[in-house]
Amino acid sequence: IENIDIGGPSMLRSTAKNHAFTTIVTSPDQYAEVQAEMEANEGGTTLTLRKKFACRAFALSASYDSAIASWFSGQLGEGSPVATRVYKPEFPLKYGCNPHQKPAQILSRAGAKLPF
């Protein structure tokens, strides 16, 4: 319990909350995209990119909180009040959709591989 980080997720969330004025970068795989955006916009970023990155920051924070909640749930055993799971989209399905509906998706539990 002593290893739970409070400050890091708080900084992520506060920066993401203020995405109208700040850009939150949570992973090295975002560097190229933010660099290209800054080069194209005189050193700044667009609101669209800031929203996208804020979304990713909140998802990362939620995943971290989910891992903590799952650990606590495991400690409680049968008396666990909640089960928390984080899923990530794997790929959209393209058949069986009406034109006015978005296609369904295949999701996997974060950190797990698809069974096929």
Short mmCIF file of N, CA and C in Angstrom, two decimals:
data_model
loop_
_atom_site.label_atom_id
_atom_site.label_comp_id
_atom_site.label_asym_id
_atom_site.label_seq_id
_atom_site.Cartn_x
_atom_site.Cartn_y
_atom_site.Cartn_z
N ILE A 1 0.83 -1.20 0.00
CA ILE A 1 0.00 0.00 0.00
C ILE A 1 0.87 1.26 0.00
N GLU A 2 2.05 1.15 0.58
CA GLU A 2 2.94 2.31 0.63
C GLU A 2 3.49 2.68 -0.74
N ASN A 3 3.43 1.78 -1.70
CA ASN A 3 3.96 2.04 -3.04
C ASN A 3 2.95 2.69 -3.97
N ILE A 4 1.74 2.92 -3.51
CA ILE A 4 0.73 3.56 -4.35
C ILE A 4 1.13 5.01 -4.56
N ASP A 5 1.23 5.39 -5.82
CA ASP A 5 1.61 6.76 -6.18
C ASP A 5 0.37 7.65 -6.16
N ILE A 6 0.42 8.72 -5.41
CA ILE A 6 -0.68 9.68 -5.34
C ILE A 6 -0.38 10.91 -6.20
N GLY A 7 0.84 11.40 -6.13
CA GLY A 7 1.21 12.64 -6.81
C GLY A 7 1.21 12.53 -8.32
N GLY A 8 1.78 11.43 -8.86
CA GLY A 8 1.87 11.27 -10.30
C GLY A 8 0.50 11.26 -10.98
N PRO A 9 -0.41 10.40 -10.54
CA PRO A 9 -1.75 10.40 -11.15
C PRO A 9 -2.48 11.73 -10.95
N SER A 10 -2.25 12.39 -9.84
CA SER A 10 -2.88 13.69 -9.61
C SER A 10 -2.38 14.73 -10.62
N MET A 11 -1.08 14.70 -10.90
CA MET A 11 -0.53 15.63 -11.89
C MET A 11 -1.03 15.30 -13.29
N LEU A 12 -1.10 14.00 -13.63
CA LEU A 12 -1.66 13.61 -14.92
C LEU A 12 -3.09 14.13 -15.08
N ARG A 13 -3.91 13.87 -14.06
CA ARG A 13 -5.32 14.24 -14.12
C ARG A 13 -5.50 15.76 -14.17
N SER A 14 -4.72 16.50 -13.39
CA SER A 14 -4.89 17.95 -13.39
C SER A 14 -4.43 18.57 -14.72
N THR A 15 -3.38 18.01 -15.30
CA THR A 15 -2.93 18.51 -16.60
C THR A 15 -3.96 18.17 -17.67
N ALA A 16 -4.47 16.95 -17.64
CA ALA A 16 -5.49 16.54 -18.62
C ALA A 16 -6.76 17.36 -18.46
N LYS A 17 -7.12 17.66 -17.23
CA LYS A 17 -8.32 18.48 -16.98
C LYS A 17 -8.17 19.86 -17.60
N ASN A 18 -6.96 20.38 -17.60
CA ASN A 18 -6.69 21.71 -18.15
C ASN A 18 -6.22 21.64 -19.60
N HIS A 19 -6.72 20.65 -20.35
CA HIS A 19 -6.27 20.43 -21.73
C HIS A 19 -6.54 21.61 -22.66
N ALA A 20 -7.40 22.51 -22.27
CA ALA A 20 -7.63 23.69 -23.11
C ALA A 20 -6.36 24.54 -23.20
N PHE A 21 -5.48 24.40 -22.20
CA PHE A 21 -4.29 25.24 -22.14
C PHE A 21 -2.98 24.46 -22.08
N THR A 22 -3.06 23.15 -21.82
CA THR A 22 -1.85 22.35 -21.65
C THR A 22 -1.92 21.08 -22.49
N THR A 23 -0.76 20.54 -22.82
CA THR A 23 -0.66 19.27 -23.54
C THR A 23 -0.03 18.25 -22.62
N ILE A 24 -0.72 17.15 -22.38
CA ILE A 24 -0.19 16.08 -21.53
C ILE A 24 0.34 14.96 -22.41
N VAL A 25 1.60 14.60 -22.23
CA VAL A 25 2.21 13.50 -22.98
C VAL A 25 2.54 12.41 -21.98
N THR A 26 1.92 11.24 -22.15
CA THR A 26 2.05 10.17 -21.16
C THR A 26 2.91 9.00 -21.61
N SER A 27 3.39 9.04 -22.86
CA SER A 27 4.16 7.91 -23.36
C SER A 27 5.13 8.38 -24.46
N PRO A 28 6.30 7.77 -24.51
CA PRO A 28 7.25 8.12 -25.58
C PRO A 28 6.68 7.91 -26.98
N ASP A 29 5.70 7.01 -27.13
CA ASP A 29 5.15 6.80 -28.47
C ASP A 29 4.31 7.99 -28.94
N GLN A 30 4.12 8.99 -28.10
CA GLN A 30 3.40 10.21 -28.48
C GLN A 30 4.36 11.32 -28.92
N TYR A 31 5.65 11.15 -28.70
CA TYR A 31 6.62 12.21 -28.99
C TYR A 31 6.58 12.67 -30.44
N ALA A 32 6.61 11.74 -31.37
CA ALA A 32 6.64 12.10 -32.79
C ALA A 32 5.39 12.89 -33.19
N GLU A 33 4.24 12.46 -32.68
CA GLU A 33 3.00 13.15 -33.01
C GLU A 33 2.97 14.57 -32.45
N VAL A 34 3.40 14.73 -31.22
CA VAL A 34 3.38 16.07 -30.62
C VAL A 34 4.44 16.96 -31.28
N GLN A 35 5.58 16.37 -31.65
CA GLN A 35 6.62 17.15 -32.32
C GLN A 35 6.12 17.64 -33.68
N ALA A 36 5.50 16.76 -34.46
CA ALA A 36 4.96 17.15 -35.77
C ALA A 36 3.89 18.23 -35.61
N GLU A 37 3.06 18.09 -34.60
CA GLU A 37 2.00 19.08 -34.33
C GLU A 37 2.61 20.43 -34.00
N MET A 38 3.65 20.43 -33.18
CA MET A 38 4.29 21.70 -32.80
C MET A 38 5.00 22.34 -33.98
N GLU A 39 5.62 21.53 -34.82
CA GLU A 39 6.28 22.07 -36.01
C GLU A 39 5.27 22.68 -36.98
N ALA A 40 4.10 22.09 -37.06
CA ALA A 40 3.07 22.57 -37.97
C ALA A 40 2.29 23.76 -37.42
N ASN A 41 2.39 24.02 -36.13
CA ASN A 41 1.59 25.06 -35.49
C ASN A 41 2.42 26.07 -34.71
N GLU A 42 3.59 26.41 -35.24
CA GLU A 42 4.45 27.43 -34.64
C GLU A 42 4.74 27.20 -33.16
N GLY A 43 5.01 25.95 -32.81
CA GLY A 43 5.37 25.62 -31.44
C GLY A 43 4.20 25.28 -30.55
N GLY A 44 2.99 25.34 -31.06
CA GLY A 44 1.81 25.03 -30.25
C GLY A 44 1.16 23.73 -30.68
N THR A 45 0.11 23.38 -29.98
CA THR A 45 -0.67 22.20 -30.32
C THR A 45 -2.13 22.59 -30.49
N THR A 46 -2.87 21.80 -31.25
CA THR A 46 -4.29 22.09 -31.46
C THR A 46 -5.12 21.52 -30.32
N LEU A 47 -6.30 22.07 -30.17
CA LEU A 47 -7.22 21.57 -29.14
C LEU A 47 -7.58 20.11 -29.41
N THR A 48 -7.69 19.74 -30.67
CA THR A 48 -8.01 18.36 -31.01
C THR A 48 -6.95 17.41 -30.46
N LEU A 49 -5.68 17.73 -30.64
CA LEU A 49 -4.60 16.89 -30.12
C LEU A 49 -4.61 16.89 -28.60
N ARG A 50 -4.82 18.06 -28.00
CA ARG A 50 -4.83 18.13 -26.53
C ARG A 50 -5.96 17.30 -25.95
N LYS A 51 -7.13 17.29 -26.60
CA LYS A 51 -8.24 16.44 -26.14
C LYS A 51 -7.88 14.96 -26.27
N LYS A 52 -7.26 14.60 -27.39
CA LYS A 52 -6.86 13.22 -27.63
C LYS A 52 -5.88 12.75 -26.56
N PHE A 53 -4.89 13.58 -26.27
CA PHE A 53 -3.89 13.22 -25.28
C PHE A 53 -4.48 13.24 -23.86
N ALA A 54 -5.42 14.16 -23.59
CA ALA A 54 -6.09 14.19 -22.28
C ALA A 54 -6.88 12.90 -22.08
N CYS A 55 -7.55 12.45 -23.12
CA CYS A 55 -8.29 11.20 -23.06
C CYS A 55 -7.37 10.05 -22.70
N ARG A 56 -6.23 10.01 -23.34
CA ARG A 56 -5.27 8.94 -23.07
C ARG A 56 -4.74 9.03 -21.64
N ALA A 57 -4.53 10.23 -21.14
CA ALA A 57 -4.06 10.41 -19.76
C ALA A 57 -5.10 9.92 -18.76
N PHE A 58 -6.36 10.27 -18.98
CA PHE A 58 -7.41 9.79 -18.07
C PHE A 58 -7.55 8.28 -18.15
N ALA A 59 -7.39 7.70 -19.34
CA ALA A 59 -7.45 6.24 -19.48
C ALA A 59 -6.30 5.58 -18.72
N LEU A 60 -5.12 6.17 -18.79
CA LEU A 60 -3.96 5.64 -18.06
C LEU A 60 -4.20 5.71 -16.56
N SER A 61 -4.72 6.84 -16.10
CA SER A 61 -5.02 7.01 -14.68
C SER A 61 -6.09 6.01 -14.22
N ALA A 62 -7.10 5.80 -15.06
CA ALA A 62 -8.16 4.85 -14.73
C ALA A 62 -7.61 3.43 -14.65
N SER A 63 -6.69 3.11 -15.55
CA SER A 63 -6.08 1.78 -15.53
C SER A 63 -5.28 1.57 -14.25
N TYR A 64 -4.55 2.60 -13.83
CA TYR A 64 -3.77 2.53 -12.60
C TYR A 64 -4.71 2.36 -11.40
N ASP A 65 -5.77 3.15 -11.35
CA ASP A 65 -6.74 3.04 -10.26
C ASP A 65 -7.41 1.67 -10.26
N SER A 66 -7.67 1.13 -11.44
CA SER A 66 -8.27 -0.19 -11.56
C SER A 66 -7.35 -1.27 -10.98
N ALA A 67 -6.06 -1.15 -11.26
CA ALA A 67 -5.10 -2.12 -10.72
C ALA A 67 -5.08 -2.07 -9.20
N ILE A 68 -5.15 -0.88 -8.64
CA ILE A 68 -5.17 -0.74 -7.17
C ILE A 68 -6.46 -1.33 -6.61
N ALA A 69 -7.60 -0.99 -7.23
CA ALA A 69 -8.88 -1.51 -6.76
C ALA A 69 -8.93 -3.03 -6.86
N SER A 70 -8.36 -3.58 -7.93
CA SER A 70 -8.33 -5.04 -8.09
C SER A 70 -7.48 -5.68 -7.00
N TRP A 71 -6.37 -5.05 -6.64
CA TRP A 71 -5.54 -5.58 -5.57
C TRP A 71 -6.32 -5.59 -4.26
N PHE A 72 -7.00 -4.47 -3.96
CA PHE A 72 -7.80 -4.42 -2.73
C PHE A 72 -8.91 -5.46 -2.76
N SER A 73 -9.56 -5.62 -3.91
CA SER A 73 -10.63 -6.61 -4.03
C SER A 73 -10.10 -8.00 -3.76
N GLY A 74 -8.90 -8.28 -4.25
CA GLY A 74 -8.28 -9.58 -3.99
C GLY A 74 -8.01 -9.79 -2.50
N GLN A 75 -7.69 -8.73 -1.79
CA GLN A 75 -7.46 -8.82 -0.35
C GLN A 75 -8.74 -9.14 0.41
N LEU A 76 -9.88 -8.64 -0.13
CA LEU A 76 -11.17 -8.84 0.52
C LEU A 76 -11.78 -10.21 0.21
N GLY A 77 -11.37 -10.81 -0.91
CA GLY A 77 -11.89 -12.11 -1.29
C GLY A 77 -13.37 -12.04 -1.62
N GLU A 78 -14.16 -12.86 -0.99
CA GLU A 78 -15.60 -12.95 -1.27
C GLU A 78 -16.34 -11.66 -0.94
N GLY A 79 -15.84 -10.87 -0.03
CA GLY A 79 -16.54 -9.66 0.40
C GLY A 79 -16.26 -8.44 -0.47
N SER A 80 -15.68 -8.65 -1.63
CA SER A 80 -15.32 -7.53 -2.50
C SER A 80 -16.56 -6.79 -2.98
N PRO A 81 -16.62 -5.47 -2.76
CA PRO A 81 -17.81 -4.70 -3.15
C PRO A 81 -17.85 -4.34 -4.64
N VAL A 82 -16.73 -4.47 -5.35
CA VAL A 82 -16.70 -4.03 -6.73
C VAL A 82 -15.64 -4.81 -7.51
N ALA A 83 -15.91 -5.02 -8.78
CA ALA A 83 -14.91 -5.61 -9.68
C ALA A 83 -14.62 -4.58 -10.76
N THR A 84 -13.37 -4.22 -10.91
CA THR A 84 -12.99 -3.19 -11.87
C THR A 84 -12.17 -3.83 -12.98
N ARG A 85 -12.54 -3.54 -14.22
CA ARG A 85 -11.81 -4.06 -15.37
C ARG A 85 -11.58 -2.93 -16.37
N VAL A 86 -10.44 -2.94 -17.01
CA VAL A 86 -10.13 -1.97 -18.06
C VAL A 86 -9.99 -2.75 -19.37
N TYR A 87 -10.69 -2.29 -20.40
CA TYR A 87 -10.63 -2.95 -21.70
C TYR A 87 -10.07 -2.01 -22.75
N LYS A 88 -9.43 -2.57 -23.76
CA LYS A 88 -8.93 -1.76 -24.86
C LYS A 88 -9.50 -2.32 -26.17
N PRO A 89 -9.83 -1.44 -27.11
CA PRO A 89 -10.34 -1.90 -28.40
C PRO A 89 -9.25 -2.65 -29.16
N GLU A 90 -9.60 -3.78 -29.74
CA GLU A 90 -8.66 -4.55 -30.55
C GLU A 90 -8.88 -4.26 -32.03
N PHE A 91 -10.13 -4.41 -32.49
CA PHE A 91 -10.44 -4.11 -33.88
C PHE A 91 -11.95 -4.04 -34.05
N PRO A 92 -12.42 -3.21 -34.98
CA PRO A 92 -13.86 -3.10 -35.21
C PRO A 92 -14.36 -4.27 -36.05
N LEU A 93 -15.62 -4.60 -35.87
CA LEU A 93 -16.26 -5.60 -36.71
C LEU A 93 -16.92 -4.89 -37.87
N LYS A 94 -16.88 -5.46 -39.06
CA LYS A 94 -17.42 -4.74 -40.21
C LYS A 94 -18.72 -5.30 -40.74
N TYR A 95 -19.19 -6.42 -40.26
CA TYR A 95 -20.41 -7.00 -40.80
C TYR A 95 -21.54 -6.96 -39.78
N GLY A 96 -22.77 -7.02 -40.29
CA GLY A 96 -23.93 -7.09 -39.41
C GLY A 96 -24.38 -5.75 -38.87
N CYS A 97 -23.98 -4.67 -39.52
CA CYS A 97 -24.33 -3.34 -39.03
C CYS A 97 -25.35 -2.69 -39.96
N ASN A 98 -26.27 -1.98 -39.39
CA ASN A 98 -27.14 -1.13 -40.18
C ASN A 98 -26.39 0.16 -40.49
N PRO A 99 -26.69 0.82 -41.62
CA PRO A 99 -25.93 2.02 -42.00
C PRO A 99 -25.94 3.13 -40.96
N HIS A 100 -26.98 3.21 -40.15
CA HIS A 100 -27.07 4.28 -39.16
C HIS A 100 -26.41 3.91 -37.83
N GLN A 101 -25.83 2.73 -37.73
CA GLN A 101 -25.21 2.28 -36.49
C GLN A 101 -23.70 2.17 -36.66
N LYS A 102 -23.00 2.43 -35.60
CA LYS A 102 -21.55 2.21 -35.61
C LYS A 102 -21.30 0.70 -35.46
N PRO A 103 -20.21 0.20 -36.04
CA PRO A 103 -19.94 -1.23 -35.92
C PRO A 103 -19.54 -1.59 -34.49
N ALA A 104 -19.76 -2.84 -34.13
CA ALA A 104 -19.34 -3.35 -32.83
C ALA A 104 -17.83 -3.50 -32.83
N GLN A 105 -17.27 -3.76 -31.67
CA GLN A 105 -15.82 -3.94 -31.57
C GLN A 105 -15.51 -5.19 -30.77
N ILE A 106 -14.34 -5.71 -30.99
CA ILE A 106 -13.80 -6.77 -30.16
C ILE A 106 -12.89 -6.06 -29.15
N LEU A 107 -13.11 -6.34 -27.88
CA LEU A 107 -12.32 -5.73 -26.81
C LEU A 107 -11.56 -6.83 -26.07
N SER A 108 -10.43 -6.47 -25.53
CA SER A 108 -9.69 -7.39 -24.67
C SER A 108 -9.41 -6.69 -23.35
N ARG A 109 -9.28 -7.48 -22.33
CA ARG A 109 -8.94 -6.92 -21.04
C ARG A 109 -7.53 -6.35 -21.13
N ALA A 110 -7.32 -5.17 -20.58
CA ALA A 110 -6.00 -4.52 -20.65
C ALA A 110 -4.95 -5.44 -20.06
N GLY A 111 -3.89 -5.63 -20.81
CA GLY A 111 -2.80 -6.49 -20.35
C GLY A 111 -2.97 -7.95 -20.72
N ALA A 112 -4.11 -8.31 -21.34
CA ALA A 112 -4.37 -9.69 -21.73
C ALA A 112 -4.40 -9.80 -23.24
N LYS A 113 -4.11 -10.98 -23.74
CA LYS A 113 -4.15 -11.22 -25.19
C LYS A 113 -5.50 -11.83 -25.56
N LEU A 114 -5.90 -11.61 -26.81
CA LEU A 114 -7.11 -12.24 -27.31
C LEU A 114 -6.93 -13.76 -27.32
N PRO A 115 -8.01 -14.51 -27.09
CA PRO A 115 -7.89 -15.96 -27.04
C PRO A 115 -7.79 -16.62 -28.42
N PHE A 116 -7.81 -15.82 -29.48
CA PHE A 116 -7.72 -16.40 -30.83
C PHE A 116 -6.70 -15.67 -31.66
#
